Short mmCIF file of C-alpha atoms in Angstrom, two decimals:
data_model
loop_
_atom_site.label_atom_id
_atom_site.label_comp_id
_atom_site.label_asym_id
_atom_site.label_seq_id
_atom_site.Cartn_x
_atom_site.Cartn_y
_atom_site.Cartn_z
CA THR C 1 -19.91 20.85 -8.62
CA GLY C 2 -16.49 20.29 -10.20
CA ASP C 3 -14.77 19.99 -6.82
CA ARG C 4 -12.16 17.48 -7.97
CA PRO C 5 -10.03 17.43 -4.78
CA TYR C 6 -13.09 16.60 -2.70
CA GLU C 7 -14.07 13.96 -5.26
CA SER C 8 -10.69 12.29 -4.75
CA LEU C 9 -11.04 12.47 -0.97
CA THR C 10 -14.56 11.03 -1.06
CA LEU C 11 -13.54 8.15 -3.31
CA ALA C 12 -10.64 7.31 -1.00
CA ASN C 13 -12.97 7.38 2.00
CA TRP C 14 -15.37 5.03 0.22
CA GLY C 15 -12.39 2.78 -0.43
CA LEU C 16 -11.78 2.57 3.30
CA LEU C 17 -15.45 1.88 4.00
CA ALA C 18 -15.97 -0.82 1.37
CA PRO C 19 -14.48 -3.70 3.42
CA SER C 20 -16.68 -2.74 6.37
CA ARG C 21 -19.67 -2.99 4.04
CA ALA C 22 -18.67 -6.57 3.13
CA ASP C 23 -17.46 -5.45 -0.31
CA PRO C 24 -13.62 -5.56 -0.17
CA GLN C 25 -13.27 -5.99 -3.94
CA ARG C 26 -14.98 -2.63 -4.47
CA ALA C 27 -12.26 -0.83 -2.50
CA THR C 28 -9.59 -1.28 -5.19
CA PRO C 29 -11.25 0.62 -8.09
CA LEU C 30 -12.43 3.36 -5.74
CA CYS C 31 -8.92 3.94 -4.37
CA ARG C 32 -7.34 3.68 -7.82
CA GLU C 33 -9.65 6.42 -9.13
CA ALA C 34 -8.99 8.58 -6.06
CA LEU C 35 -5.25 8.23 -6.63
CA GLN C 36 -5.52 9.04 -10.33
CA ILE C 37 -7.48 12.24 -9.69
CA SER C 38 -5.11 13.43 -6.96
CA GLN C 39 -2.09 12.85 -9.20
CA GLU C 40 -3.73 14.68 -12.11
CA LEU C 41 -4.35 17.65 -9.81
CA GLY C 42 -0.86 17.55 -8.31
CA GLU C 43 -2.42 17.43 -4.82
CA ARG C 44 0.42 15.67 -3.01
CA SER C 45 -1.28 15.38 0.38
CA LEU C 46 -4.36 13.86 -1.27
CA THR C 47 -2.11 11.53 -3.23
CA ALA C 48 -0.51 10.30 -0.01
CA TYR C 49 -3.94 9.70 1.50
CA ALA C 50 -5.20 7.85 -1.57
CA GLN C 51 -2.04 5.72 -1.59
CA THR C 52 -2.57 4.84 2.06
CA CYS C 53 -6.21 3.88 1.48
CA PHE C 54 -5.21 1.90 -1.61
CA GLY C 55 -2.55 0.12 0.45
CA GLN C 56 -5.14 -0.85 3.05
CA ALA C 57 -7.42 -2.21 0.34
CA LEU C 58 -4.66 -4.33 -1.19
CA THR C 59 -3.51 -5.56 2.22
CA GLY C 60 -7.01 -6.82 2.86
CA LEU C 61 -6.88 -8.73 -0.43
CA GLY C 62 -3.47 -10.22 0.38
CA TRP C 63 -1.56 -8.22 -2.26
CA PHE C 64 1.24 -7.42 0.15
CA ALA C 65 4.05 -6.40 -2.22
CA GLU C 66 1.81 -3.91 -4.03
CA ALA C 67 0.48 -2.60 -0.71
CA ALA C 68 4.01 -2.10 0.63
CA ASP C 69 4.94 -0.04 -2.45
CA LEU C 70 1.92 2.22 -1.92
CA PHE C 71 2.56 2.65 1.81
CA LEU C 72 6.21 3.48 1.18
CA ALA C 73 5.29 6.05 -1.48
CA ALA C 74 2.74 7.62 0.90
CA LEU C 75 5.29 7.69 3.73
CA ASN C 76 7.87 9.42 1.54
CA LEU C 77 5.31 12.05 0.51
CA ARG C 78 4.22 12.68 4.10
CA GLN C 79 7.84 13.11 5.15
CA GLU C 80 8.59 15.46 2.27
CA LEU C 81 5.56 17.55 3.25
CA GLY C 82 6.56 17.57 6.92
CA GLN C 83 3.31 15.82 7.91
CA LYS C 84 4.62 13.82 10.86
CA ASP C 85 1.23 12.87 12.31
CA GLN C 86 -0.20 11.72 8.98
CA ALA C 87 2.97 9.69 8.35
CA LEU C 88 1.93 7.37 11.18
CA GLU C 89 -0.71 5.68 9.01
CA PRO C 90 1.57 4.51 6.18
CA LEU C 91 4.13 3.49 8.81
CA ALA C 92 1.49 1.31 10.45
CA GLY C 93 0.52 0.00 7.02
CA LEU C 94 4.09 -1.13 6.38
CA ALA C 95 4.26 -2.73 9.82
CA ALA C 96 1.02 -4.63 9.13
CA VAL C 97 2.28 -5.88 5.76
CA TYR C 98 5.54 -7.17 7.18
CA LEU C 99 3.73 -8.65 10.16
CA ALA C 100 1.58 -10.64 7.72
CA LEU C 101 4.73 -11.71 5.88
CA GLU C 102 6.46 -12.52 9.20
CA GLN C 103 9.39 -10.26 8.31
CA PRO C 104 11.55 -8.77 11.09
CA THR C 105 11.24 -5.25 9.64
CA GLN C 106 7.74 -5.10 11.15
CA LEU C 107 9.22 -4.05 14.49
CA ALA C 108 11.40 -1.32 12.96
CA TYR C 109 8.31 0.48 11.65
CA VAL C 110 6.52 0.21 14.99
CA GLU C 111 9.59 1.61 16.74
CA GLN C 112 9.22 4.71 14.57
CA ILE C 113 5.59 5.04 15.65
CA MET C 114 6.04 4.47 19.39
CA PRO C 115 7.57 7.87 20.27
CA ARG C 116 4.57 9.54 18.60
CA LEU C 117 1.89 7.12 19.75
CA SER C 118 0.17 9.88 21.70
CA GLN C 119 -0.37 11.69 18.40
CA VAL C 120 -2.40 8.96 16.69
CA THR C 121 -5.65 10.73 17.56
CA ALA C 122 -4.37 14.06 16.20
CA ALA C 123 -6.22 15.95 13.49
CA GLY C 124 -5.51 14.48 10.08
CA VAL C 125 -5.11 10.89 11.28
CA VAL C 126 -8.13 9.10 9.83
CA GLU C 127 -7.84 5.62 11.35
CA PRO C 128 -6.06 6.00 14.71
CA PHE C 129 -7.24 2.68 16.08
CA ARG C 130 -5.79 0.77 13.15
CA ILE C 131 -2.42 2.23 14.18
CA TYR C 132 -2.95 1.17 17.79
CA LEU C 133 -4.01 -2.34 16.78
CA THR C 134 -1.05 -2.81 14.45
CA CYS C 135 1.41 -1.66 17.12
CA TYR C 136 -0.16 -3.99 19.66
CA ARG C 137 -0.05 -6.97 17.30
CA VAL C 138 3.56 -6.40 16.28
CA LEU C 139 4.72 -5.91 19.87
CA ALA C 140 2.77 -8.95 21.05
CA ARG C 141 4.17 -11.08 18.22
CA ASN C 142 7.67 -10.03 19.31
CA HIS C 143 6.92 -10.73 23.01
CA ASP C 144 7.47 -7.06 23.84
CA LEU C 145 6.10 -5.96 27.23
CA ARG C 146 4.96 -2.65 25.76
CA ALA C 147 2.12 -4.48 23.99
CA VAL C 148 -0.18 -4.34 27.01
CA GLY C 149 0.48 -0.66 27.56
CA VAL C 150 -0.40 0.09 23.94
CA LEU C 151 -3.59 -1.96 24.22
CA ASN C 152 -4.61 -0.21 27.44
CA ALA C 153 -4.05 3.19 25.81
CA ALA C 154 -6.00 2.12 22.72
CA HIS C 155 -8.94 0.89 24.76
CA GLU C 156 -9.02 4.08 26.82
CA ALA C 157 -8.98 6.27 23.70
CA LEU C 158 -11.60 4.11 21.98
CA GLN C 159 -13.97 4.28 24.95
CA LYS C 160 -13.49 8.02 25.24
CA ARG C 161 -14.43 8.49 21.61
CA ALA C 162 -17.38 6.08 21.87
CA ASN C 163 -18.72 7.93 24.92
CA ARG C 164 -19.11 11.05 22.79
CA ILE C 165 -21.85 9.26 20.81
CA PRO C 166 -25.12 10.05 22.62
CA SER C 167 -27.14 7.19 21.08
CA GLU C 168 -26.58 3.82 22.75
CA PRO C 169 -27.42 1.81 19.57
CA MET C 170 -25.02 3.95 17.52
CA ARG C 171 -22.34 3.63 20.20
CA HIS C 172 -22.71 -0.15 20.06
CA LEU C 173 -22.38 -0.10 16.27
CA PHE C 174 -19.25 2.04 16.56
CA LEU C 175 -17.60 -0.44 18.91
CA GLU C 176 -18.83 -3.72 17.46
CA GLN C 177 -19.40 -3.21 13.73
CA VAL C 178 -16.12 -1.51 12.89
CA ALA C 179 -13.69 -4.42 12.52
CA VAL C 180 -10.64 -2.67 14.00
CA HIS C 181 -12.64 -1.48 17.02
CA ARG C 182 -14.13 -4.92 17.56
CA GLU C 183 -10.71 -6.56 17.41
CA LEU C 184 -9.26 -4.07 19.91
CA MET C 185 -12.12 -4.75 22.29
CA ALA C 186 -11.62 -8.51 21.97
CA ALA C 187 -7.89 -8.23 22.62
CA PHE C 188 -8.48 -6.02 25.65
CA ALA C 189 -10.97 -8.54 27.06
CA GLN C 190 -8.17 -11.11 27.16
CA ILE C 191 -5.92 -9.00 29.40
CA PRO C 192 -5.84 -10.24 33.02
CA SER C 193 -8.13 -8.05 35.10
CA GLU C 194 -5.32 -6.88 37.38
CA ARG C 195 -3.57 -5.32 34.36
CA ARG C 196 -6.59 -3.48 32.96
CA SER C 197 -6.53 -0.76 35.60
CA GLU C 198 -2.92 0.15 34.90
CA SER C 199 -2.37 3.20 32.77
CA SER C 200 0.09 3.30 29.90
CA GLU C 201 2.34 5.48 32.02
CA GLN C 202 2.43 2.85 34.77
CA TRP C 203 3.37 0.23 32.23
CA ARG C 204 6.09 2.45 30.78
CA THR C 205 7.45 2.95 34.29
CA ARG C 206 7.34 -0.78 34.94
CA ILE C 207 9.28 -1.49 31.77
CA THR C 208 11.79 1.32 32.36
CA GLU C 209 12.57 0.04 35.84
CA HIS C 210 13.23 -3.43 34.52
CA THR C 211 14.59 -3.04 31.01
CA ASN C 212 16.43 -6.36 31.13
CA LEU C 213 13.43 -8.43 32.21
CA ALA C 214 13.56 -10.77 29.21
CA HIS C 215 17.30 -11.33 29.68
CA ASP C 216 16.89 -11.93 33.42
CA LEU C 217 14.12 -14.47 32.85
CA GLU C 218 16.25 -16.28 30.30
CA THR C 219 19.16 -16.37 32.72
CA LEU C 220 16.90 -17.64 35.49
CA ILE C 221 15.76 -20.68 33.54
CA ARG C 222 19.31 -21.60 32.51
CA THR C 223 19.90 -23.75 35.56
CA PRO C 224 22.49 -26.56 35.54
CA ASP C 225 19.61 -28.94 34.73
CA ASN C 226 18.56 -26.76 31.78
CA PRO C 227 21.73 -25.54 30.03
CA PRO C 228 21.33 -23.17 27.06
CA ASP C 229 22.66 -25.69 24.54
CA GLY C 230 19.68 -27.99 25.13
CA SER C 231 21.81 -30.87 26.46
CA THR C 232 20.86 -32.72 29.64
CA LYS C 233 22.91 -33.06 32.74
CA GLU C 234 24.20 -36.54 33.47
#
């Protein structure tokens, strides 16, 4: 039909789907073509989306430096366009790249997401649960107590969306055959049962009331028999 913008969007979407269809190598040419079309058209929002999808494809293949460049370019475009919600996806992409590389900047990107975490299911955010999962993984890797609250919120949002699917077989596919959803479910299953009933707000309150918990625990274990320098008491 000559609808070039929609062609770009469709190609980018196929690029996201290819890894789920056990064809990760196919994602790269699809996303590259989507990006080329969007740039030819001067469609900056589409370009940012294609760059984000391309970044996800390259991350999956372990091409982290190239993925980071694409995520950063997409983030800059989203910010220039004032698209704060859509900027969450390239931010999460950057956090995931630097998590894989074990770089400390991973946490800085998640800190930018956290104040807007309630917006990850907003219109225009294509993969909200990838954002949730990345935030959880980064926080957990950094022993941050907010990790459980993020995971609880992610599980609640995922179940709410799944419950809108009337077909039980399709609902099961949604939860188990989409890798990000499956990984969120598996992580949630590992939370102690007494923590699963707590809402994100309860966890935020818990953390706010005891902001120095990590410091206090460290101080507690520094008894005369366990000095901080690692020496032993005579």
